[in-house]
Coordinates of C-alpha atoms in Angstrom, one line a residue:
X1206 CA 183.2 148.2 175.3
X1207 CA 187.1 148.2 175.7
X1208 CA 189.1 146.3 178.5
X1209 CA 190.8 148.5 180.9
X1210 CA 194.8 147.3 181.4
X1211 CA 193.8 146.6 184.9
X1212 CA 191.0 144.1 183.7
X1213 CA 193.0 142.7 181.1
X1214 CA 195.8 141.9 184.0
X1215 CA 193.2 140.5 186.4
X1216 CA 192.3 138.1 183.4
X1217 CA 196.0 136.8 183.0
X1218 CA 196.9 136.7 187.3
X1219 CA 193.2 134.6 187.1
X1220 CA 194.4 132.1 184.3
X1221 CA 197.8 131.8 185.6
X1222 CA 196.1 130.8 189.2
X1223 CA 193.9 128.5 188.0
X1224 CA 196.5 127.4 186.0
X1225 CA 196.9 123.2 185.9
X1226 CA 199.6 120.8 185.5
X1227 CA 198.3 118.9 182.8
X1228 CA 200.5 120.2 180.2
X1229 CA 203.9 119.9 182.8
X1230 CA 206.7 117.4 182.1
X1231 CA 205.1 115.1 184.1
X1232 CA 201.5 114.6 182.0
X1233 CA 203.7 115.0 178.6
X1234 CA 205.9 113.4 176.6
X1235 CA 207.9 113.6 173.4
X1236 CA 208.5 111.2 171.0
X1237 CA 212.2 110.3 170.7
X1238 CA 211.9 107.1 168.3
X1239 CA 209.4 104.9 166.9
X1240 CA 209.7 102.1 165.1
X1241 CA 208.3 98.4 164.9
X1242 CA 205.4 99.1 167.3
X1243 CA 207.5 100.3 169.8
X1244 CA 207.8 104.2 170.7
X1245 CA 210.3 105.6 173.2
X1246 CA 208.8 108.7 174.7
X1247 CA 211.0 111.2 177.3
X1248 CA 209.0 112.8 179.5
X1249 CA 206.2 111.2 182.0
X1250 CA 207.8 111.0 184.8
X1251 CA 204.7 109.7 186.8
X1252 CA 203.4 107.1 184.3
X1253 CA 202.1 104.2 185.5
X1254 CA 203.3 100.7 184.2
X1255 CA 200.2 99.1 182.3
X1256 CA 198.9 102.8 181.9
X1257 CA 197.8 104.1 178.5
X1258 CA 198.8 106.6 176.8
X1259 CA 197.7 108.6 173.8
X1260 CA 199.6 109.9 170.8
X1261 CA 199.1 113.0 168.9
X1262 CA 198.2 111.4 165.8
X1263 CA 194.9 109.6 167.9
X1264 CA 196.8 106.4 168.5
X1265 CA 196.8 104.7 171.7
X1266 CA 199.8 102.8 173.3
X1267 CA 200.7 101.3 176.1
X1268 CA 203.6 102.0 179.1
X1269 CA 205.3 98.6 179.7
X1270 CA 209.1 99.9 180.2
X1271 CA 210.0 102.6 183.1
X1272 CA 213.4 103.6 182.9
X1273 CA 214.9 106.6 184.4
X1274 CA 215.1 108.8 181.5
X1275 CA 212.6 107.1 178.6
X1276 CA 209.4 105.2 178.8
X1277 CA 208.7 101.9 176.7
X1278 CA 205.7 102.4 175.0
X1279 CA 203.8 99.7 173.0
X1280 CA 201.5 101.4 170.0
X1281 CA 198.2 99.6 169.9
X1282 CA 197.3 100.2 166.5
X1283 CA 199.1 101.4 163.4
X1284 CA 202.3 103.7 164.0
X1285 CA 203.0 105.0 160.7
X1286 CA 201.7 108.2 161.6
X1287 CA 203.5 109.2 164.7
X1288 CA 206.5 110.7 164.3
X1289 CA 209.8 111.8 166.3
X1290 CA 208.9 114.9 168.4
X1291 CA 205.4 114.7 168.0
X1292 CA 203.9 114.8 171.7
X1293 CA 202.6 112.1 173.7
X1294 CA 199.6 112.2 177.0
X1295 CA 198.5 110.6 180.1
X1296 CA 195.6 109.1 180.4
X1297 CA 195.8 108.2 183.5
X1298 CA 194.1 105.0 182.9
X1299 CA 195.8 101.7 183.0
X1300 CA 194.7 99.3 180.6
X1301 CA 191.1 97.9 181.4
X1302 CA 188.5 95.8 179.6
X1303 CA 184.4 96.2 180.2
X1304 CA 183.2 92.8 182.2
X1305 CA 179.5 91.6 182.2
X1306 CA 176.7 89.6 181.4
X1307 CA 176.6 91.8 177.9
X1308 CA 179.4 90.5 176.7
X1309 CA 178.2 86.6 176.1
X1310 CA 177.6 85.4 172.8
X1311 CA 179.5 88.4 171.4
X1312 CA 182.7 88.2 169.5
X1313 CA 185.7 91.1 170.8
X1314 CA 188.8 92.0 169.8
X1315 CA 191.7 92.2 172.7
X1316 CA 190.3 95.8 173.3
X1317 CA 187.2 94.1 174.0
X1318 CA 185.8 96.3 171.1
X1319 CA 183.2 94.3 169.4
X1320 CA 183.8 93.0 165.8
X1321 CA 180.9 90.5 165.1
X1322 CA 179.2 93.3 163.7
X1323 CA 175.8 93.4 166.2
X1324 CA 176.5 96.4 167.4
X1325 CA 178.1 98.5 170.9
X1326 CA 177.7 96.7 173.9
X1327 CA 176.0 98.2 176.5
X1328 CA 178.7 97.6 180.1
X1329 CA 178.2 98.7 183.7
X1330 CA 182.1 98.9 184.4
X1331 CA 185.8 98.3 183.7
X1332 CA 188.3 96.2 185.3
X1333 CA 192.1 96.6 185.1
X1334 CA 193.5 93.6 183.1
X1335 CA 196.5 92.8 185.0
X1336 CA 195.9 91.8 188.7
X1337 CA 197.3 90.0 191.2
X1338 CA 195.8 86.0 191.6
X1339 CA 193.6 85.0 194.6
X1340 CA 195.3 83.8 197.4
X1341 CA 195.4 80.5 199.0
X1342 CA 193.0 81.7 202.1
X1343 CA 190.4 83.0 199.5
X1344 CA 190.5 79.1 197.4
X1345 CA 188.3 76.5 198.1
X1346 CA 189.4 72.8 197.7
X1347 CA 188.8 71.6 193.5
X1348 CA 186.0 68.6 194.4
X1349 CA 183.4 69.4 191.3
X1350 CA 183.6 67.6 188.0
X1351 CA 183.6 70.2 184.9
X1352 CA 183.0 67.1 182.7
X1353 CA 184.0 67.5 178.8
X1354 CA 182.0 65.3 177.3
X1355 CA 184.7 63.1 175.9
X1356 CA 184.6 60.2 177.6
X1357 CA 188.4 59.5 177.2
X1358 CA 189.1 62.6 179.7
X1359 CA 185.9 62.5 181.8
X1360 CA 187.5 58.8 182.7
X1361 CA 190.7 58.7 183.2
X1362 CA 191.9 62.9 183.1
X1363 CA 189.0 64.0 185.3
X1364 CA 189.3 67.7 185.5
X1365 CA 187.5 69.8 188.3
X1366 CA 185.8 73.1 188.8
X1367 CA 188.9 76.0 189.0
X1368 CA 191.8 73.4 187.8
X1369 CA 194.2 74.4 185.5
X1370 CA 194.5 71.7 182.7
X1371 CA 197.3 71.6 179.8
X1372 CA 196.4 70.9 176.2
X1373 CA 199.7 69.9 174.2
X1374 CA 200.7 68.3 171.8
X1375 CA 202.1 69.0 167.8
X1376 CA 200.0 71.2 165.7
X1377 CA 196.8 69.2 164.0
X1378 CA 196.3 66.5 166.2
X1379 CA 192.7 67.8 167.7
X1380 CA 193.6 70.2 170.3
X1381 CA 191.4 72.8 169.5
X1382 CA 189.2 70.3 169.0
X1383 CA 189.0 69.2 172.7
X1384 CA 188.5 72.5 173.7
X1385 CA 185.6 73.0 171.2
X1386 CA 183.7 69.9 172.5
X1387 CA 184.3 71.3 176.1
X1388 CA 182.5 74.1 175.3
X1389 CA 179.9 72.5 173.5
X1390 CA 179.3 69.7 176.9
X1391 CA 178.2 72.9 178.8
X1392 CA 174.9 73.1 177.5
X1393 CA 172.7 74.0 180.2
X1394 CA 175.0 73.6 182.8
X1395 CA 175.5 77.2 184.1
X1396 CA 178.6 77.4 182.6
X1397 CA 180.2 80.9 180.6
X1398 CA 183.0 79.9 178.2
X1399 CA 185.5 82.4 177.0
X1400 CA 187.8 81.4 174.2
X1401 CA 190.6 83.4 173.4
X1402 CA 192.4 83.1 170.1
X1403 CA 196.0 83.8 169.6
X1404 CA 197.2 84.0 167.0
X1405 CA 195.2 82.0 165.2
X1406 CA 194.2 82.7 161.5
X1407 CA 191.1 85.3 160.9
X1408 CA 189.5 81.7 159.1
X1409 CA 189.8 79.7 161.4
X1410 CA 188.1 81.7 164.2
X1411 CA 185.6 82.1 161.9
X1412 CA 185.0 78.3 161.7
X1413 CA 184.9 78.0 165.5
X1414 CA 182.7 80.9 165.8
X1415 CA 180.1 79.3 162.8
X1416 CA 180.2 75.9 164.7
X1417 CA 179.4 77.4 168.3
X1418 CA 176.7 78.9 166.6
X1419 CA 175.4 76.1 164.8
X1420 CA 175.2 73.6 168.0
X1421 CA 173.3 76.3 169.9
X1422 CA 176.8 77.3 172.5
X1423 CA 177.3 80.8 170.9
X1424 CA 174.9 82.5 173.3
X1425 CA 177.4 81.5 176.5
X1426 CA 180.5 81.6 174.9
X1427 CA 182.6 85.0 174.8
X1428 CA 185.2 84.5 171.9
X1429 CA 188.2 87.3 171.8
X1430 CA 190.1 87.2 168.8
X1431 CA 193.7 88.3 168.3
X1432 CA 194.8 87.1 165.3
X1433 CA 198.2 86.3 163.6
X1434 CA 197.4 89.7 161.4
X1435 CA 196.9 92.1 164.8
X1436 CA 199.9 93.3 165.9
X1437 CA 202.2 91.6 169.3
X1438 CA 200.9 93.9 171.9
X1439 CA 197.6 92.9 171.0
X1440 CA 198.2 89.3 170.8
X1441 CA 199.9 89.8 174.3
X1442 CA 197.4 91.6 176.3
X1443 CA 194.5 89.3 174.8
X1444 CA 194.4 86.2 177.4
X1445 CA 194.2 89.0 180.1
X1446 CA 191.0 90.8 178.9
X1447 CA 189.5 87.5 178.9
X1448 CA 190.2 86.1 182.4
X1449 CA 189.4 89.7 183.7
X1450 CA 185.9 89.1 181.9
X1451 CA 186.1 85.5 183.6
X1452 CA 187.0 87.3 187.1
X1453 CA 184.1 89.1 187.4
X1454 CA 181.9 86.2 186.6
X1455 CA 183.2 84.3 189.5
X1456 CA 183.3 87.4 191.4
X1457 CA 179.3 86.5 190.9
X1458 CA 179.5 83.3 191.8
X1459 CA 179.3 81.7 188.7
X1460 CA 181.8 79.1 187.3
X1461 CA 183.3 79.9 183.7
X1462 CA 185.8 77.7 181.8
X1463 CA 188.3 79.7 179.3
X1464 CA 190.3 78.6 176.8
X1465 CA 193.8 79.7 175.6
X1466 CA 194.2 78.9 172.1
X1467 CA 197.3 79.2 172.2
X1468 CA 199.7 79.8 174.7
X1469 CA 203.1 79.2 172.6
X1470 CA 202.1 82.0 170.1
X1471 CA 201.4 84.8 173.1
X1472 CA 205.0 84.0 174.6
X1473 CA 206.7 84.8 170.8
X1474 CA 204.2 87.9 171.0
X1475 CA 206.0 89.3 174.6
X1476 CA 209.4 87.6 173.3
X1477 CA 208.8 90.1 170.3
X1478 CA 207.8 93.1 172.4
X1479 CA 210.3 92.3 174.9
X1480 CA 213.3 92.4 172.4
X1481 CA 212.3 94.9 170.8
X1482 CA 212.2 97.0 173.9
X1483 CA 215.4 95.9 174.2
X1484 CA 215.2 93.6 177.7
X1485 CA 217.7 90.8 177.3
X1486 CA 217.1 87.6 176.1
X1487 CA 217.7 84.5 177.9
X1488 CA 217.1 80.9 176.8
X1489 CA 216.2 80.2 173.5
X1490 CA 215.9 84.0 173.0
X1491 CA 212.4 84.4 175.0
X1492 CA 213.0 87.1 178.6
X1493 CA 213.4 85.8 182.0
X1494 CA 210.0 86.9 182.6
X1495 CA 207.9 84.5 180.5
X1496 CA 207.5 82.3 182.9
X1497 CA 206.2 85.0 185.6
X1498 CA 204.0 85.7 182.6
X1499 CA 202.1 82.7 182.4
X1500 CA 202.0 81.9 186.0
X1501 CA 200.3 85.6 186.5
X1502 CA 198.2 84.5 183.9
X1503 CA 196.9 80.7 184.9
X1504 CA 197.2 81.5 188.9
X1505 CA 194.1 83.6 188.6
X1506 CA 192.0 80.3 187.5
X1507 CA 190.6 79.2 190.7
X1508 CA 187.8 78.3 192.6
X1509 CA 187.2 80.6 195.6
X1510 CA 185.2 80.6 198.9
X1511 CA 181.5 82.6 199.4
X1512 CA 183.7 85.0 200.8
X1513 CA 184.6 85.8 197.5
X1514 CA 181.4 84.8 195.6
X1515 CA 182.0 81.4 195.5
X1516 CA 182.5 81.0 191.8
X1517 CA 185.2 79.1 189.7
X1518 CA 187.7 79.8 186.6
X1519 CA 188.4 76.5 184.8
X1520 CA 191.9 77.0 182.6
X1521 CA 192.5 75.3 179.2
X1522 CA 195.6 76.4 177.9
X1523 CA 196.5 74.8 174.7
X1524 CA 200.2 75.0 173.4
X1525 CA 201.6 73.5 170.7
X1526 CA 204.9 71.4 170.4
X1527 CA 207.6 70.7 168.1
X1528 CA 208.2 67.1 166.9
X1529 CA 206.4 65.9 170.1
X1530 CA 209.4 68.1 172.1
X1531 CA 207.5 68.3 175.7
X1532 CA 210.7 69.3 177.3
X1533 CA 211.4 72.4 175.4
X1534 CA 211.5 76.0 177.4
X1535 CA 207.7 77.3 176.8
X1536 CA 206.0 73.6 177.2
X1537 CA 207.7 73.3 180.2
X1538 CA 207.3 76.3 181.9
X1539 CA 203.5 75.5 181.5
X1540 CA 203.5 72.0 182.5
X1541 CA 204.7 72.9 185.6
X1542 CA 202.1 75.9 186.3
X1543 CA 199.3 73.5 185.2
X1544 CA 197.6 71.2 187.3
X1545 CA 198.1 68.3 184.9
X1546 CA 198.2 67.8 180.9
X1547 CA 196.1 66.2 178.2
X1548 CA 198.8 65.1 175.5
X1549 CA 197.7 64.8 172.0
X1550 CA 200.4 62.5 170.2
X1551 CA 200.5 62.6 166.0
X1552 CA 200.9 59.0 165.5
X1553 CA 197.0 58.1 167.4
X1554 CA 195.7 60.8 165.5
X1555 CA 197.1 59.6 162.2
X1556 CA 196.3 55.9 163.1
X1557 CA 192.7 57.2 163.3
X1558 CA 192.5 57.3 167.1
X1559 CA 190.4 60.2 168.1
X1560 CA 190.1 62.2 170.3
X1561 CA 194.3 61.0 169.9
X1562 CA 195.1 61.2 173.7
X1563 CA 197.9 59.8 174.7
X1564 CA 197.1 57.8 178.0
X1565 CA 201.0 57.3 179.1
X1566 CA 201.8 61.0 178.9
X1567 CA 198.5 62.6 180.2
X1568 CA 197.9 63.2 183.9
X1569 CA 195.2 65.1 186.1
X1570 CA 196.3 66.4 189.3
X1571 CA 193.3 66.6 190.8
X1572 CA 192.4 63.2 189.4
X1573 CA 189.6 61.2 191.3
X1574 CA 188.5 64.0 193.6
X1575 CA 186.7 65.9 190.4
X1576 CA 185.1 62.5 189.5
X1577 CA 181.2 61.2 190.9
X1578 CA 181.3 57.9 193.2
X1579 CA 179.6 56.6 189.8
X1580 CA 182.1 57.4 187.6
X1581 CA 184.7 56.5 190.0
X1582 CA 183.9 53.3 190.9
X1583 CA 183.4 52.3 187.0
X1584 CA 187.0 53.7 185.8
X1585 CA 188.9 52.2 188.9
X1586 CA 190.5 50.0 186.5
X1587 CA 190.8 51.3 183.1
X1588 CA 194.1 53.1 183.3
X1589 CA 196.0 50.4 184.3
X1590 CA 194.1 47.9 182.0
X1591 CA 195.0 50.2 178.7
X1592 CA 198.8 50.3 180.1
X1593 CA 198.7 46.7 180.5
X1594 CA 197.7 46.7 176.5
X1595 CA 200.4 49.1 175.6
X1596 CA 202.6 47.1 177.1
X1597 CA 201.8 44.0 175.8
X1598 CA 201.9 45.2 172.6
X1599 CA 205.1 46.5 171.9
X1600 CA 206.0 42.8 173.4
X1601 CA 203.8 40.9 170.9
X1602 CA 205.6 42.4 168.1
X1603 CA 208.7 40.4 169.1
X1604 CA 206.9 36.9 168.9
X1605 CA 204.1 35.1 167.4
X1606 CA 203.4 33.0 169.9
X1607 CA 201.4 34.3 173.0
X1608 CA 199.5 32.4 175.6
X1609 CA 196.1 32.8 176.0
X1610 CA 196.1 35.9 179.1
X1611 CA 198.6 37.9 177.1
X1612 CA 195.5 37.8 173.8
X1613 CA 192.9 38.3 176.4
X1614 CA 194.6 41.4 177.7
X1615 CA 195.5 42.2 173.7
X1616 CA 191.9 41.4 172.5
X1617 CA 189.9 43.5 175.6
X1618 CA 192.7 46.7 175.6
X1619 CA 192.4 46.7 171.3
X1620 CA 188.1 46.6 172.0
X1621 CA 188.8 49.6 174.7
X1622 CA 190.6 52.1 172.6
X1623 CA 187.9 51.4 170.2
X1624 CA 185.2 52.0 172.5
X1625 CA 187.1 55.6 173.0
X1626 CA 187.0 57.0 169.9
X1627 CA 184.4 59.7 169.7
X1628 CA 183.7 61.8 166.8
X1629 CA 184.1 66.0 167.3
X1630 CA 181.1 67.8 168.1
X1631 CA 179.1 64.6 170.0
X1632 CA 180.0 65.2 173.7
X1633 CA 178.6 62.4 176.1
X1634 CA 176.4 63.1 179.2
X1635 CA 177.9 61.8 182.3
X1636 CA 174.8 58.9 182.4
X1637 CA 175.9 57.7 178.4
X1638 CA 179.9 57.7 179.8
X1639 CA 178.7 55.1 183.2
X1640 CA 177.2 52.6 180.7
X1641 CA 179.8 52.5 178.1
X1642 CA 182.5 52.3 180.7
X1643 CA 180.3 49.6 182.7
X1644 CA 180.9 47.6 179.5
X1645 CA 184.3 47.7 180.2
X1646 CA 184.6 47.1 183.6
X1647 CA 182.4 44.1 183.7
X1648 CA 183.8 42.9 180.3
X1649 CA 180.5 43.2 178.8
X1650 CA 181.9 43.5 175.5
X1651 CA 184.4 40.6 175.2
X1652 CA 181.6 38.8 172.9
X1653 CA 181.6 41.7 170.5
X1654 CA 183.9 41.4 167.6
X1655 CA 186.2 44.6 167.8
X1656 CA 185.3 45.7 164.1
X1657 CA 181.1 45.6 165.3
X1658 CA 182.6 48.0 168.7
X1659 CA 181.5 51.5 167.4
X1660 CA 178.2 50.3 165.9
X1661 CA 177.9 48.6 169.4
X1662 CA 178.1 52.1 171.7
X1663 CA 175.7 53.6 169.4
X1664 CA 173.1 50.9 169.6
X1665 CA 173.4 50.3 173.3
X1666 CA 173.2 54.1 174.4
X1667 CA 170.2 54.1 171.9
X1668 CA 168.8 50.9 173.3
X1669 CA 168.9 53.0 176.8
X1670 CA 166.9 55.8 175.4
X1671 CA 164.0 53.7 173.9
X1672 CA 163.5 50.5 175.8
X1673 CA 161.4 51.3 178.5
X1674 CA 162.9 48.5 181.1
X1675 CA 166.0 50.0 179.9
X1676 CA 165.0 53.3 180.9
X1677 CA 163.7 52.5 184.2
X1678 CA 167.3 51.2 185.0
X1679 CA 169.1 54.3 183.8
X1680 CA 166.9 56.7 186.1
X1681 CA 167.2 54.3 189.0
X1682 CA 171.4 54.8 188.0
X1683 CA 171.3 58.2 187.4
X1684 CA 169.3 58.8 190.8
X1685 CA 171.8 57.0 192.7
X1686 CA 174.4 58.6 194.6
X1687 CA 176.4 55.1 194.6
X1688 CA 176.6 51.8 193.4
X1689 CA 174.9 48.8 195.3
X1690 CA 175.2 45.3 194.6
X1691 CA 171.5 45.1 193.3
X1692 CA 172.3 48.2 190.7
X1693 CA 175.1 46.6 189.6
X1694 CA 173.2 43.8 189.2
X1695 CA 170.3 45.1 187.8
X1696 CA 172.0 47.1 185.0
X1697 CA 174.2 44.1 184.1
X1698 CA 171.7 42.2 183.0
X1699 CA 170.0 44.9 181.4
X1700 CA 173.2 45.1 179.1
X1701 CA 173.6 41.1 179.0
X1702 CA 169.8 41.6 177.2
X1703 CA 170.8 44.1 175.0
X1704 CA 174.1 41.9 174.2
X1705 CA 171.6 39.2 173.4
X1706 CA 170.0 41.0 170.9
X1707 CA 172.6 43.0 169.2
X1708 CA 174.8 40.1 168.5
X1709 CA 172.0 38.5 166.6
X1710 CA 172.3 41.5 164.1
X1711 CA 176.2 40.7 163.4
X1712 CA 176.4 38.4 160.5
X1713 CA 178.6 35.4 160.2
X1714 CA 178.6 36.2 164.4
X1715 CA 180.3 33.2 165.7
X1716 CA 180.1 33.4 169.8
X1717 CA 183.4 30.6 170.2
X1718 CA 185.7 32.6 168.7
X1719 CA 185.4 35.7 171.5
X1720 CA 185.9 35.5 175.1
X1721 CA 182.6 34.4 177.4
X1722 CA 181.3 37.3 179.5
X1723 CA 182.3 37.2 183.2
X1724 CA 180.0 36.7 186.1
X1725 CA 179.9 39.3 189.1
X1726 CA 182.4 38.8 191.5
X1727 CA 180.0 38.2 194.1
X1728 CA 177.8 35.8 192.3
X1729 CA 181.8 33.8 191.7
X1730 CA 181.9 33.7 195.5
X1731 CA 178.9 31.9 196.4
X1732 CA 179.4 29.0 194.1

């Protein structure tokens, strides 16, 4: 059967009617130059900023610069086969990641793609990656410990549920580390972790990823990888898919703690996509912007009302200095988003200090409010006793001769830091961190000999776990909501027992030549 000219022309008028704008000036785009990542496209008039885009060649890429006549467009992926001319389409998608409870215990590259090799990953939705923070009416006041399990920071750096808390310091002095043991202390706490690697060397995420999975943390951790081999845009849009995975967590109600490993290497990934979309530079060669980068980033770690479901996003950001350098541009842009800093200094990490914090420098903004009335009331004291010790001991170097208060305050602050260290992947309970730093408070350990300290906390928080007197104390402590004369009492001489015993064990012990354990103030005052 032939077409009749008439059909044939009520074909065309039909097709031309129905005919849509996808392929108009404003859907499409040509390729003017490409080069370094970075394509600049004419056409697409109505692209959004964030939206993605796909080339001809399959490639997607990313719209970050709208100017009046060319769009900025960032190729996600390899762009040696897109060439000038070649033709460029909406999506008109901006850039999303899937969020959900599918996504623990899996490993994802900044696309969220997995890479752990178990598989797709079943999702109910996406979320766009860049959004603004909550606002002040939707927070709720930061009054719940997150505790770390190193007792060095659960003391005297307390951080709280939706704080924002800085990790810096000089590269290998246990930064990562913290973060690790962080992750590792919410064991059966409710908790979803998300590390996000920046950066970082495909090895070394492979470590962390084989040492979550060893201690049994893999199956609530979320771990997004861009490493130093993927390309800037990649490395830059990776902390954002993983607090918009975090956001929908505490969207739920849940509270989630994610960790920025590191910060300093996404800003030289936007300083790299920034120059090279031509935006100029400002000090030390990084855009105007990067701070409005970060703070977009860290403001949307918070802990909001039940308004808002009531859950929390704990911050770690981690950057890394030069020669100790706390006032250069990037660390101190940071600081002063950050609701306080955990400084790692070379020289206690090299002196075998560890975890090497450095008690001068590090501060918690929240401080005592994220702390129990336990842990409180036992810590009162300790930062101000260890700067007492620092201070006396850059003056003891001048002189030989010291009175007897300035070698107490030497001998007790020496026992202290010793009493500190902690060995990576052995994070404390909050119960094992109230009896070690009783010993301090009450200076329960002045008859131990310093080099007998460590064998000491091992032995007495064993001691607690198998004497059944001893264990009758600890519930009555850990059921308490605070301290009473009698518990204080009661778990005093519980210690002054175990003292009793575990000095017997130290050979060549010789009780005159350390100081006599003090009596409770209250017991002084009656006499």
């Amino acid at each position: 059967m032939s077409l009749e000219p008439n059909d044939l022309s009520a074909i065309i008028k039909a097709q031309i009617k129905h005919f849509n704008e996808d392929i108009s000036k404003q859907e499409i785009g040509r390729v003017i130059t490409v080069g370094d990542g970075i394509a600049l496209v004419s056409g697409l008039s109505n692209v959004e900023y964030g939206e993605l885009v796909k080339f001809e060649s399959g490639v997607i890429g990313m719209a970050l610069n709208l100017e009046e006549d060319l769009v900025g467009i960032v190729v996600m992926g390899d762009d040696r086969n897109i060439v000038e001319n070649s033709t460029v389409y909406r999506t008109k998608q901006v850039i999303s990641t899937p969020v959900g409870n599918h996504l623990s215990g899996r490993v994802l590259d900044a696309l969220a793609n997995p890479i752990d090799g178990k598989g797709p990953i079943q999702y109910e939705y996406t979320r766009p990656i860049f959004k603004i923070a909550p606002g002040v009416m939707t927070r709720k006041e930061v009054n719940q410990p997150l505790e770390t399990g190193i007792l060095a920071i659960d003391a005297m750096i307390p951080i709280g549920k939706g704080q924002r808390e800085l990790i810096i310091g000089d590269r290998q002095t246990g930064k990562t580390a913290i973060a690790i043991d962080a992750i590792l202390n919410q064991k059966g706490r409710n908790v979803y972790c998300i590390y996000v690697a920046v950066g970082q060397k495909n090895s070394t995420i492979a470590q962390i990823v084989d040492q979550l999975a060893k201690h049994d943390a893999l199956k609530y951790t979320t771990i997004i990888s861009a490493s130093a081999s993927d390309s800037a845009p990649l490395q830059y849009i990776a902390p954002y898919t993983g607090i918009t995975i975090a956001e929908e967590w505490m969207a739920r109600g849940k509270d989630v703690l994610i960790i920025y490993d590191d910060l300093s290497k996404h800003a030289v990934a936007y300083r790299t996509l920034s120059l090279l979309l031509r935006r100029p530079p400002g000090r030390e060669a990084y855009p105007g912007d990067v701070f409005y980068i970060h703070s977009q980033l860290l403001e949307r770690a918070a802990r909001v009302n039940s308004d808002y479901g009531g859950g929390s996003i704990t911050a770690l950001p981690i950057i890394e200095t030069q020669a100790e350098d706390i006032a250069a541009y990037i660390p101190t842009n940071v600081i002063s988003i950050t609701d306080g800093q955990i400084f790692t200094k070379e020289a206690l990490f090299n002196s075998g200090q560890r975890p090497a914090i450095d008690i001068g420098y590090s501060v918690s903004r929240v401080g005592s409010a994220a702390q129990t009335k336990l842990t409180k009331k036992v810590v009162s004291s300790l930062k101000l006793e260890l700067a007492q010790y620092n201070e006396m001991l850059a003056f003891a170097q001048f002189g030989s001769d010291l009175d007897q208060a300035t070698r107490t305050v030497l001998d007790h602050g020496a026992k202290v830091y010793e009493l500190l260290k902690q060995p990576q992947y052995s994070p404390y309970s909050s119960i094992e961190q109230i009896i070690i730093l009783f010993c301090t408070k009450y200076r329960l350990i002045n008859v131990i000999p310093k080099e007998q300290i460590l064998k000491y906390k091992t032995d007495i928080l064993n001691y607690f776990r198998t004497n059944p007197n001893a264990i009758n104390t600890l519930r009555a402590v850990s059921e308490a909501n605070d301290w009473t004369n009698e518990l204080v009492e009661k778990l005093y001489n519980e210690i002054i027992s175990f003292n009793e015993l575990f000095v017997k064990t130290i050979p060549l012990y010789n009780k005159d030549l350390y100081q006599p354990v003090p009596e409770l103030p209250w017991k002084v005052c009656k006499k």
